[in-house]
Short mmCIF file of C-alpha atoms in Angstrom, two decimals:
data_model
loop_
_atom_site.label_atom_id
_atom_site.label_comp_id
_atom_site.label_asym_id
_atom_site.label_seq_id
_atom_site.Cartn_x
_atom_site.Cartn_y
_atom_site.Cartn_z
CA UNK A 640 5.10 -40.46 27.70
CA UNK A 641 8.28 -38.65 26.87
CA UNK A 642 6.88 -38.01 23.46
CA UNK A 643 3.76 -36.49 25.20
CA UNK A 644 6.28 -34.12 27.60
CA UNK A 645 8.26 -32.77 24.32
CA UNK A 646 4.69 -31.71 22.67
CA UNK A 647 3.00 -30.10 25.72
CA UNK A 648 6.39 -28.24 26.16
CA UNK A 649 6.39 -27.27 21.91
CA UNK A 650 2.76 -26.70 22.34
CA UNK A 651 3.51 -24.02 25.41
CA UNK A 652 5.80 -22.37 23.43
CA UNK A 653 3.81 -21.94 20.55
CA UNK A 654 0.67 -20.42 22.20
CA UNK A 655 -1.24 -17.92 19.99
CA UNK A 656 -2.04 -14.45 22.37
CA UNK A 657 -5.48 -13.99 21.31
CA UNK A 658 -6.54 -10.12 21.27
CA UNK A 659 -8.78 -8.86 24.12
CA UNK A 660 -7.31 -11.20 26.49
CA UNK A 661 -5.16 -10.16 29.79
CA UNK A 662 -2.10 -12.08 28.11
CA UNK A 663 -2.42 -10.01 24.86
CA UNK A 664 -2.45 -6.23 26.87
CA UNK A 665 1.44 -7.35 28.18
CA UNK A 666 2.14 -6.93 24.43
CA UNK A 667 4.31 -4.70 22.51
CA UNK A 668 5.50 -4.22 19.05
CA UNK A 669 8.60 -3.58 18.75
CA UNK A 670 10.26 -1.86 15.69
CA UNK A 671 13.41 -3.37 13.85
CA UNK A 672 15.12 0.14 13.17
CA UNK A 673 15.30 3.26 15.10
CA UNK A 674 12.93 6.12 14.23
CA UNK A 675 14.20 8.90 12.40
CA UNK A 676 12.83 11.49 9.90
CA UNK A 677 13.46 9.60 6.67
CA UNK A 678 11.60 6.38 7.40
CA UNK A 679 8.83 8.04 9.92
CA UNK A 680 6.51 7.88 6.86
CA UNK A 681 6.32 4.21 6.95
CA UNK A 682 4.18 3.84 9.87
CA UNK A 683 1.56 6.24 8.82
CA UNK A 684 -1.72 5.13 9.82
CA UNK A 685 -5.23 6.31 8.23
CA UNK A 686 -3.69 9.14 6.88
CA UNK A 687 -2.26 10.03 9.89
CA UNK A 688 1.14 11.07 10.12
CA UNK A 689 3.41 10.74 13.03
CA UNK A 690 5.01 14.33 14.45
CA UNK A 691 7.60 14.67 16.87
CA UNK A 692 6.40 15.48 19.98
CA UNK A 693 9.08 16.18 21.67
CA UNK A 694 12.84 15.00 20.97
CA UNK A 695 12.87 11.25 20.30
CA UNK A 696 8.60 11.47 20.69
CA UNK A 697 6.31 10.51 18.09
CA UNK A 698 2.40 10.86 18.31
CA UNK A 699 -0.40 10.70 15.99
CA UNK A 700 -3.87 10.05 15.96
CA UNK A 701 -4.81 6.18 16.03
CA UNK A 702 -8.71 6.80 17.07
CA UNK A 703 -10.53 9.67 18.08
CA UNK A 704 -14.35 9.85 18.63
CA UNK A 705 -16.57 11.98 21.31
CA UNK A 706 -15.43 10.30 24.76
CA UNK A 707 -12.25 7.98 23.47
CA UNK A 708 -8.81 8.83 22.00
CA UNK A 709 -6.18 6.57 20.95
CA UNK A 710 -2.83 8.14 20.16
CA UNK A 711 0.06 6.15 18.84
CA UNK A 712 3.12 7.01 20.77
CA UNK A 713 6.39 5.81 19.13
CA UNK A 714 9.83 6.35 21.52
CA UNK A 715 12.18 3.99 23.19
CA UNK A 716 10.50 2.55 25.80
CA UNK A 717 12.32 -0.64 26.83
CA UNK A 718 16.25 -0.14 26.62
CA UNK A 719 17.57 1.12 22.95
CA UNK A 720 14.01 -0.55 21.58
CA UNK A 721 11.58 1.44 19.61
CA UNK A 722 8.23 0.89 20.23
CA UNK A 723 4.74 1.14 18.67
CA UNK A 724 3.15 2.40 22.24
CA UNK A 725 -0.47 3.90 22.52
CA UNK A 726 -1.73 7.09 24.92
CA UNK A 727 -5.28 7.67 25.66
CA UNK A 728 -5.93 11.63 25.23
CA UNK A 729 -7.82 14.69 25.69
CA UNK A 730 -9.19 16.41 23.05
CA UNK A 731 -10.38 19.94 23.79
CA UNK A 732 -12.00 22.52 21.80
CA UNK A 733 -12.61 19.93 18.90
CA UNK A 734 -8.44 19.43 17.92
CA UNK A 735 -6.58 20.63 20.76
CA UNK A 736 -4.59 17.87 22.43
CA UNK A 737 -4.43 18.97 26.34
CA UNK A 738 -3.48 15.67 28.02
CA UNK A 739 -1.55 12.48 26.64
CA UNK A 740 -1.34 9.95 29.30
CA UNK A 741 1.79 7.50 30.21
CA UNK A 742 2.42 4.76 27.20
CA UNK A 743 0.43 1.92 27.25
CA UNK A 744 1.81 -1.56 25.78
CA UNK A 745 0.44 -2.08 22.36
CA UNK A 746 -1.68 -4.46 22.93
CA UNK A 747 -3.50 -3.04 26.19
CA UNK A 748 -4.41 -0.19 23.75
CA UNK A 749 -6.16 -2.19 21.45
CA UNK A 750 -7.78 -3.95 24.19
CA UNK A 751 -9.17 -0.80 25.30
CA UNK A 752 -10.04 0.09 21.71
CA UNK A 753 -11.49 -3.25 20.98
CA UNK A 754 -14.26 -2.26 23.92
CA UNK A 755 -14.97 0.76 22.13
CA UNK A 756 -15.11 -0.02 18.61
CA UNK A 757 -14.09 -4.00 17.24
CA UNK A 758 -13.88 -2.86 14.29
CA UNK A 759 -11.12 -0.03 14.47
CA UNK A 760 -9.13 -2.57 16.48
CA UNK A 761 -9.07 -4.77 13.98
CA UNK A 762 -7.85 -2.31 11.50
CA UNK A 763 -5.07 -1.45 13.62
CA UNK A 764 -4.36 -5.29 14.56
CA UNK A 765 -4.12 -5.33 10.76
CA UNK A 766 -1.86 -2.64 10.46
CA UNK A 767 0.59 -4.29 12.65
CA UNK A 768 0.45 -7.55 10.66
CA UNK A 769 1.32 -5.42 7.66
CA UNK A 770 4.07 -4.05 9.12
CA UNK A 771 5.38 -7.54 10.85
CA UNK A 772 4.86 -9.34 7.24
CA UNK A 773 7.16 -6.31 5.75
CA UNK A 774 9.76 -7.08 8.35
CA UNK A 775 9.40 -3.50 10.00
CA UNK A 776 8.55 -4.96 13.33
CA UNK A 777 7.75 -7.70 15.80
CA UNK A 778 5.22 -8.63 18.71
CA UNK A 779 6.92 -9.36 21.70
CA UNK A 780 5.44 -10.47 25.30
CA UNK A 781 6.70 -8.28 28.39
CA UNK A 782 7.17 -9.85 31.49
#
């Protein structure tokens, strides 16, 4: 029985967050070096590069289609932590950006981007595995 206890407790702590689930939107990735203008290049996405939108601010497009916008927003959000946040936006006029809304943890934004389009959130999902496997940054779970 003890040898039952030890496993159900390993097994607890080992529990895979599966995307589109409520457990998975409480997560964030979190960077493993501050942001600054010589390694902003590395998290490029689709093209995409992030600009400074205001000091310590970064923003750039992570999906954009006719009624849903994705922006990555990258800042220090929890203490000294950088993180890989999203915004949902407003697009006006074809390419004018009117409204970003508060961060939302990484993984509620792919959540809501998984509803719209599976396939773009798994692009991005992959995009953060790339980055984890290079050592760049790390999913963490916040409370």
């Amino acid at each position: 029985m003890a040898e039952d206890k030890q496993n159900n407790q390993e097994d607890s702590e080992n529990i895979e967050i599966t995307p589109g689930s409520e457990q998975f939107g409480k997560m964030v990735f979190r960077l493993n070096n501050d942001v600054n203008a010589e390694n902003l290049s590395i998290l490029n996405y689709n093209g995409a590069e992030l600009e400074q939108i205001q000091d310590g601010v970064y923003a750039q497009p992570a999906f954009v289609s006719d009624d849903f916008n994705l922006f990555f927003v990258v800042t220090q959000l929890i203490g000294d932590d950088w993180i890989v946040a999203f915004s949902k936006a407003t697009i006006e006029n074809g390419n004018e950006i009117t409204d970003l809304s508060d961060p939302l943890p990484t993984g509620e934004g792919l959540n809501l981007l998984g509803q719209v389009s599976a396939d773009d959130a798994n692009k991005l999902l992959s995009y953060f595995g790339t980055l984890a496997d290079a050592k760049r940054g790390e999913w963490r779970l916040i409370e």
